GROMACS .gro file of C-alpha atoms in nm:
model
  332
    1MET     CA    1  25.256   2.532   2.509
    2GLU     CA    2  25.468   2.474   2.205
    3ILE     CA    3  25.612   2.157   2.397
    4ILE     CA    4  25.265   2.047   2.448
    5ARG     CA    5  25.190   2.077   2.063
    6ILE     CA    6  25.501   1.850   1.979
    7ALA     CA    7  25.511   1.605   2.245
    8SER     CA    8  25.143   1.533   2.356
    9TYR     CA    9  24.828   1.401   2.169
   10HIS     CA   10  24.454   1.389   2.233
   11ARG     CA   11  24.309   1.034   2.258
   12ARG     CA   12  24.051   1.038   1.962
   13ASP     CA   13  23.957   0.680   2.032
   14PHE     CA   14  23.867   0.730   2.393
   15ASP     CA   15  23.618   0.957   2.261
   16LEU     CA   16  23.491   0.753   1.998
   17ALA     CA   17  23.437   0.463   2.284
   18VAL     CA   18  23.134   0.662   2.435
   19ALA     CA   19  22.797   0.819   2.347
   20ARG     CA   20  22.845   1.076   2.058
   21THR     CA   21  22.647   1.254   1.809
   22ASN     CA   22  22.781   1.373   1.443
   23PRO     CA   23  23.021   1.665   1.465
   24ARG     CA   24  22.922   1.778   1.113
   25ASP     CA   25  22.596   1.897   1.303
   26HIS     CA   26  22.777   2.094   1.551
   27ASP     CA   27  22.838   2.443   1.372
   28GLN     CA   28  22.476   2.453   1.239
   29VAL     CA   29  22.335   2.373   1.584
   30ARG     CA   30  22.591   2.624   1.772
   31GLY     CA   31  22.518   2.891   1.536
   32ALA     CA   32  22.131   2.865   1.621
   33LEU     CA   33  22.163   2.866   1.972
   34LEU     CA   34  22.402   3.155   2.001
   35ARG     CA   35  22.244   3.378   1.713
   36ALA     CA   36  22.247   3.735   1.798
   37ILE     CA   37  21.911   3.910   1.817
   38ARG     CA   38  21.933   4.268   1.721
   39THR     CA   39  21.562   4.398   1.652
   40MET     CA   40  21.252   4.264   1.803
   41SER     CA   41  20.902   4.358   1.914
   42SER     CA   42  20.808   4.090   2.135
   43THR     CA   43  20.781   4.062   2.502
   44LEU     CA   44  20.725   3.781   2.768
   45GLY     CA   45  20.425   3.935   2.885
   46ASN     CA   46  20.379   3.951   3.279
   47LEU     CA   47  20.709   3.771   3.320
   48GLU     CA   48  20.881   4.090   3.250
   49LEU     CA   49  20.772   4.233   3.555
   50LEU     CA   50  21.021   4.055   3.726
   51PRO     CA   51  21.390   4.202   3.724
   52LEU     CA   52  21.615   4.045   3.466
   53GLU     CA   53  21.820   3.926   3.714
   54ILE     CA   54  21.548   3.716   3.866
   55ILE     CA   55  21.457   3.570   3.537
   56HIS     CA   56  21.802   3.502   3.425
   57GLU     CA   57  21.858   3.295   3.779
   58ILE     CA   58  21.523   3.111   3.694
   59CYS     CA   59  21.679   3.011   3.357
   60TYR     CA   60  21.990   2.894   3.539
   61LEU     CA   61  21.801   2.675   3.755
   62ILE     CA   62  21.525   2.512   3.542
   63ASP     CA   63  21.600   2.199   3.367
   64ILE     CA   64  21.777   2.202   3.052
   65ARG     CA   65  21.475   2.086   2.859
   66SER     CA   66  21.251   2.335   2.991
   67LEU     CA   67  21.516   2.591   2.955
   68LEU     CA   68  21.537   2.545   2.555
   69ASN     CA   69  21.168   2.529   2.527
   70PHE     CA   70  21.131   2.844   2.696
   71ARG     CA   71  21.387   2.968   2.446
   72HIS     CA   72  21.172   2.877   2.146
   73VAL     CA   73  20.892   3.111   2.279
   74ASN     CA   74  21.024   3.406   2.096
   75ARG     CA   75  21.291   3.633   2.008
   76ARG     CA   76  21.305   3.809   2.370
   77ALA     CA   77  21.325   3.460   2.530
   78GLN     CA   78  21.596   3.375   2.321
   79GLN     CA   79  21.778   3.698   2.406
   80ILE     CA   80  21.738   3.667   2.795
   81VAL     CA   81  21.852   3.276   2.762
   82ARG     CA   82  22.155   3.376   2.604
   83GLY     CA   83  22.231   3.600   2.859
   84THR     CA   84  22.212   3.353   3.121
   85ARG     CA   85  22.520   3.264   3.330
   86GLY     CA   86  22.698   2.965   3.178
   87TYR     CA   87  22.477   2.932   2.870
   88GLU     CA   88  22.760   3.066   2.620
   89ALA     CA   89  23.007   2.874   2.758
   90VAL     CA   90  22.805   2.567   2.758
   91VAL     CA   91  22.696   2.598   2.409
   92THR     CA   92  23.055   2.697   2.287
   93HIS     CA   93  23.259   2.436   2.486
   94ALA     CA   94  23.022   2.153   2.591
   95LEU     CA   95  22.787   2.131   2.271
   96GLU     CA   96  22.853   1.772   2.223
   97ALA     CA   97  22.779   1.704   2.574
   98LEU     CA   98  22.463   1.905   2.554
   99CYS     CA   99  22.334   1.717   2.216
  100VAL     CA  100  22.378   1.403   2.382
  101ILE     CA  101  22.219   1.502   2.697
  102LEU     CA  102  21.898   1.613   2.479
  103ARG     CA  103  21.897   1.318   2.258
  104THR     CA  104  21.914   1.080   2.546
  105ASN     CA  105  21.611   1.235   2.723
  106ILE     CA  106  21.808   1.298   3.038
  107ALA     CA  107  21.781   1.667   3.000
  108SER     CA  108  21.453   1.698   3.199
  109TRP     CA  109  21.654   1.574   3.521
  110PHE     CA  110  21.937   1.848   3.516
  111THR     CA  111  22.001   2.230   3.494
  112LEU     CA  112  22.222   2.461   3.300
  113ASN     CA  113  22.374   2.484   3.667
  114ASP     CA  114  22.454   2.126   3.681
  115LEU     CA  115  22.629   2.135   3.319
  116PHE     CA  116  22.810   2.457   3.393
  117LYS     CA  117  22.974   2.299   3.695
  118ALA     CA  118  23.057   2.005   3.545
  119LEU     CA  119  23.235   2.169   3.251
  120CYS     CA  120  23.432   2.382   3.496
  121THR     CA  121  23.532   2.089   3.714
  122ARG     CA  122  23.876   1.943   3.592
  123ASP     CA  123  23.919   1.605   3.760
  124CYS     CA  124  23.758   1.293   3.792
  125ARG     CA  125  23.547   1.267   4.109
  126LEU     CA  126  23.636   0.890   4.156
  127CYS     CA  127  24.011   0.872   4.131
  128GLY     CA  128  24.132   1.241   4.098
  129SER     CA  129  24.283   1.221   3.741
  130PHE     CA  130  24.215   1.448   3.471
  131GLY     CA  131  23.847   1.367   3.390
  132GLY     CA  132  23.754   1.420   3.020
  133PHE     CA  133  23.403   1.282   3.044
  134ILE     CA  134  23.083   1.301   3.218
  135PHE     CA  135  22.886   1.021   3.353
  136LEU     CA  136  22.527   1.109   3.238
  137PRO     CA  137  22.292   0.953   3.515
  138SER     CA  138  22.446   1.194   3.792
  139PHE     CA  139  22.623   1.449   3.594
  140MET     CA  140  22.972   1.320   3.742
  141ARG     CA  141  23.302   1.414   3.607
  142CYS     CA  142  23.473   1.097   3.523
  143CYS     CA  143  23.803   0.980   3.339
  144PHE     CA  144  23.846   0.717   3.093
  145ALA     CA  145  24.026   0.476   3.290
  146CYS     CA  146  23.731   0.471   3.533
  147ILE     CA  147  23.511   0.397   3.276
  148ARG     CA  148  23.713   0.108   3.122
  149GLU     CA  149  23.759  -0.052   3.451
  150ASP     CA  150  23.405  -0.001   3.566
  151SER     CA  151  23.468   0.210   3.849
  152LEU     CA  152  23.164   0.402   3.780
  153PRO     CA  153  22.826   0.398   3.971
  154SER     CA  154  22.651   0.077   3.878
  155ILE     CA  155  22.393   0.104   3.603
  156LEU     CA  156  22.132  -0.169   3.442
  157PRO     CA  157  21.913  -0.156   3.155
  158TYR     CA  158  21.544  -0.107   3.234
  159SER     CA  159  21.459  -0.457   3.092
  160VAL     CA  160  21.630  -0.598   3.430
  161ILE     CA  161  21.506  -0.329   3.662
  162LYS     CA  162  21.156  -0.363   3.589
  163LYS     CA  163  21.154  -0.715   3.699
  164CYS     CA  164  21.290  -0.593   4.040
  165VAL     CA  165  21.041  -0.322   4.134
  166LYS     CA  166  20.695  -0.298   4.231
  167LEU     CA  167  20.634   0.038   4.062
  168SER     CA  168  20.454   0.080   3.744
  169PRO     CA  169  20.698   0.196   3.457
  170SER     CA  170  20.523   0.552   3.444
  171ARG     CA  171  20.591   0.582   3.823
  172LEU     CA  172  20.944   0.453   3.791
  173TYR     CA  173  21.029   0.683   3.516
  174SER     CA  174  20.895   0.985   3.719
  175LEU     CA  175  21.108   0.901   4.013
  176VAL     CA  176  21.441   0.811   3.853
  177PRO     CA  177  21.658   0.945   3.570
  178THR     CA  178  21.619   0.714   3.283
  179LEU     CA  179  21.886   0.767   2.995
  180LYS     CA  180  21.754   0.635   2.666
  181SER     CA  181  22.115   0.524   2.516
  182LEU     CA  182  22.199   0.643   2.144
  183PRO     CA  183  22.273   0.360   1.862
  184GLY     CA  184  22.623   0.344   1.800
  185VAL     CA  185  22.964   0.206   1.842
  186TYR     CA  186  23.096   0.159   2.172
  187SER     CA  187  23.377   0.059   2.358
  188MET     CA  188  23.740   0.019   2.251
  189ASP     CA  189  23.623  -0.310   2.113
  190GLU     CA  190  23.390  -0.120   1.890
  191ILE     CA  191  23.076  -0.302   1.938
  192VAL     CA  192  22.752  -0.178   1.789
  193ARG     CA  193  22.446  -0.141   2.019
  194LYS     CA  194  22.090  -0.001   1.962
  195ARG     CA  195  21.916   0.218   2.207
  196THR     CA  196  21.841   0.091   2.547
  197ARG     CA  197  21.674   0.261   2.862
  198ILE     CA  198  21.935   0.270   3.134
  199MET     CA  199  21.890   0.354   3.520
  200ALA     CA  200  22.155   0.405   3.801
  201THR     CA  201  22.088   0.102   4.021
  202GLU     CA  202  22.195   0.316   4.354
  203LEU     CA  203  21.881   0.533   4.278
  204VAL     CA  204  21.654   0.231   4.193
  205SER     CA  205  21.777   0.048   4.518
  206ARG     CA  206  21.619   0.333   4.738
  207LEU     CA  207  21.279   0.247   4.611
  208SER     CA  208  21.072  -0.067   4.722
  209LEU     CA  209  21.203  -0.372   4.590
  210GLN     CA  210  21.020  -0.695   4.629
  211GLY     CA  211  21.265  -0.882   4.812
  212GLU     CA  212  21.642  -0.957   4.879
  213ASP     CA  213  21.698  -1.173   4.589
  214GLU     CA  214  21.589  -0.889   4.369
  215ARG     CA  215  21.828  -0.650   4.556
  216THR     CA  216  22.077  -0.899   4.499
  217ARG     CA  217  21.986  -0.953   4.128
  218LEU     CA  218  22.049  -0.571   4.086
  219THR     CA  219  22.395  -0.591   4.202
  220GLN     CA  220  22.516  -0.902   4.041
  221SER     CA  221  22.382  -0.883   3.680
  222LYS     CA  222  22.646  -0.927   3.429
  223GLU     CA  223  22.455  -0.701   3.173
  224THR     CA  224  22.634  -0.405   3.208
  225ALA     CA  225  22.966  -0.449   3.011
  226LEU     CA  226  22.908  -0.200   2.740
  227LEU     CA  227  22.623   0.032   2.972
  228ARG     CA  228  22.918   0.252   3.097
  229TYR     CA  229  23.035   0.353   2.764
  230MET     CA  230  22.666   0.423   2.661
  231ALA     CA  231  22.602   0.615   2.979
  232THR     CA  232  22.911   0.855   2.932
  233THR     CA  233  23.010   1.123   2.682
  234SER     CA  234  23.313   1.332   2.615
  235LEU     CA  235  23.329   1.693   2.806
  236PRO     CA  236  23.632   1.929   2.797
  237TYR     CA  237  23.726   2.114   3.088
  238LEU     CA  238  23.676   2.511   3.116
  239ASP     CA  239  23.927   2.710   3.343
  240THR     CA  240  23.711   2.998   3.445
  241GLU     CA  241  24.012   3.206   3.551
  242SER     CA  242  24.212   3.172   3.234
  243GLY     CA  243  23.947   3.102   2.967
  244GLY     CA  244  24.136   2.816   2.834
  245VAL     CA  245  23.972   2.496   2.745
  246GLN     CA  246  24.132   2.150   2.786
  247TYR     CA  247  24.047   1.816   2.640
  248GLY     CA  248  24.302   1.619   2.808
  249ILE     CA  249  24.612   1.492   2.637
  250CYS     CA  250  24.850   1.183   2.639
  251CYS     CA  251  25.219   1.152   2.600
  252SER     CA  252  25.342   1.090   2.244
  253GLY     CA  253  25.669   0.980   2.391
  254CYS     CA  254  25.527   0.706   2.577
  255GLN     CA  255  25.350   0.595   2.273
  256ILE     CA  256  25.671   0.588   2.101
  257ALA     CA  257  25.865   0.410   2.363
  258LEU     CA  258  25.581   0.148   2.366
  259GLU     CA  259  25.633   0.084   1.985
  260LYS     CA  260  26.023   0.051   2.027
  261ALA     CA  261  25.970  -0.166   2.332
  262LEU     CA  262  25.737  -0.424   2.132
  263SER     CA  263  25.972  -0.416   1.839
  264SER     CA  264  26.260  -0.528   2.068
  265SER     CA  265  26.030  -0.747   2.293
  266GLY     CA  266  26.123  -0.567   2.605
  267VAL     CA  267  25.777  -0.398   2.713
  268GLY     CA  268  25.808  -0.254   3.086
  269SER     CA  269  25.561  -0.339   3.334
  270ASN     CA  270  25.428   0.031   3.358
  271ALA     CA  271  25.435   0.089   2.971
  272CYS     CA  272  25.081   0.065   2.889
  273THR     CA  273  24.989   0.247   3.207
  274LEU     CA  274  25.172   0.545   3.087
  275LEU     CA  275  25.058   0.509   2.747
  276ASP     CA  276  24.691   0.560   2.837
  277LYS     CA  277  24.751   0.817   3.099
  278VAL     CA  278  24.553   1.119   3.018
  279TYR     CA  279  24.710   1.460   3.146
  280SER     CA  280  24.595   1.828   3.231
  281TYR     CA  281  24.847   2.076   3.075
  282GLU     CA  282  25.011   2.122   3.403
  283GLU     CA  283  25.053   1.753   3.463
  284PHE     CA  284  25.198   1.675   3.153
  285MET     CA  285  25.487   1.945   3.195
  286GLN     CA  286  25.585   1.759   3.493
  287HIS     CA  287  25.588   1.434   3.317
  288PHE     CA  288  25.756   1.591   3.019
  289HIS     CA  289  26.076   1.645   3.217
  290GLU     CA  290  26.058   1.260   3.327
  291CYS     CA  291  26.013   1.109   2.982
  292ARG     CA  292  26.310   1.086   2.790
  293GLU     CA  293  26.102   1.006   2.443
  294ALA     CA  294  25.876   1.302   2.458
  295GLN     CA  295  26.224   1.509   2.516
  296ASN     CA  296  26.373   1.368   2.193
  297LEU     CA  297  26.058   1.473   2.023
  298TRP     CA  298  26.081   1.818   2.136
  299GLU     CA  299  26.457   1.795   2.009
  300LEU     CA  300  26.379   1.652   1.692
  301SER     CA  301  26.124   1.936   1.619
  302ASN     CA  302  26.411   2.179   1.682
  303GLN     CA  303  26.595   2.024   1.423
  304GLY     CA  304  26.324   2.064   1.178
  305VAL     CA  305  26.214   1.684   1.179
  306ASP     CA  306  25.841   1.637   1.120
  307VAL     CA  307  25.722   1.457   1.454
  308ALA     CA  308  25.379   1.408   1.329
  309LYS     CA  309  25.535   1.092   1.111
  310VAL     CA  310  25.698   0.959   1.393
  311SER     CA  311  25.397   0.755   1.510
  312GLU     CA  312  25.097   0.667   1.312
  313SER     CA  313  24.888   0.609   1.633
  314VAL     CA  314  24.988   0.949   1.761
  315ARG     CA  315  24.911   1.118   1.424
  316ARG     CA  316  24.532   0.946   1.430
  317GLY     CA  317  24.484   0.996   1.785
  318GLY     CA  318  24.467   0.633   1.896
  319CYS     CA  319  24.379   0.316   1.745
  320PHE     CA  320  24.040   0.296   1.599
  321ASN     CA  321  23.875   0.183   1.268
  322MET     CA  322  23.742   0.470   1.064
  323ARG     CA  323  23.362   0.497   1.110
  324ASP     CA  324  23.081   0.757   1.134
  325VAL     CA  325  22.802   0.781   1.411
  326ILE     CA  326  22.529   0.554   1.390
  327MET     CA  327  22.239   0.805   1.403
  328TYR     CA  328  21.900   0.662   1.398
  329PHE     CA  329  21.748   0.879   1.677
  330ASN     CA  330  21.393   0.799   1.620
  331SER     CA  331  21.444   0.421   1.655
  332LYS     CA  332  21.271   0.243   1.927
   0.00000   0.00000   0.00000
């Protein structure tokens, strides 16, 4: 673990490129959701006639919005929800994703079970690399490379989709998960976007379209440039066997190697690919034995050198402008 601490870093700029909430709110929200209930006189009425195991299973399988609404009934409900399998792990380790899920109005389509499974899945479903993100329309684990390279399932704004289907808005909303994106700054280009409704075109295409031209318009639209960032958020990986949590790490040595190459005009063909490669701990240790610059960092640290000052990009966690979250959740 000491080698990982010295020779790797987390790409904060990747996290900032997707949907997120204000991290200053997390401690207060987490404390409220995990508050211990010591004394209580409230009950759940006839629901208490069911075995506790059945009640917990119901909580595990109802949608997230309904689960949190149930939690607000009384203290007994709070106690039961907290004891539900996966709840404490999700609130502790996936609170950012949970907040985004709730604020994008996608929570009524997925269960605690769905989110817990995603939390405990390490790799991107599309390419097999370490996946530090979740694609919200389907709760699919994905990596930043697949987000940036537009490898995710196709999504479109509702304003485009409504012109291609015969269904009324209310009917369409009842059939297809609709994500109401958060206002914020998106992509590595740091582009500001307001709220918009987003749908997965694969799900919409199963519905009755007006004709082949409309089906083509769904697949050929160019309005999706930033939507993939607006429809994803960061999600760490929880190893249920060890209890460890991983956010994905990049190689500090590869960043330093690129900086040296830029100063000497000798950038290798795979330098940028290695720079943006995100590893699990196990994968990074394999890479470490092949990366001369990462090994140099380790040797310097053993000589008492403060390696955090070697690269400004490593120290900051990537390249980005300092900014806060744009949070107008009541905006239309």
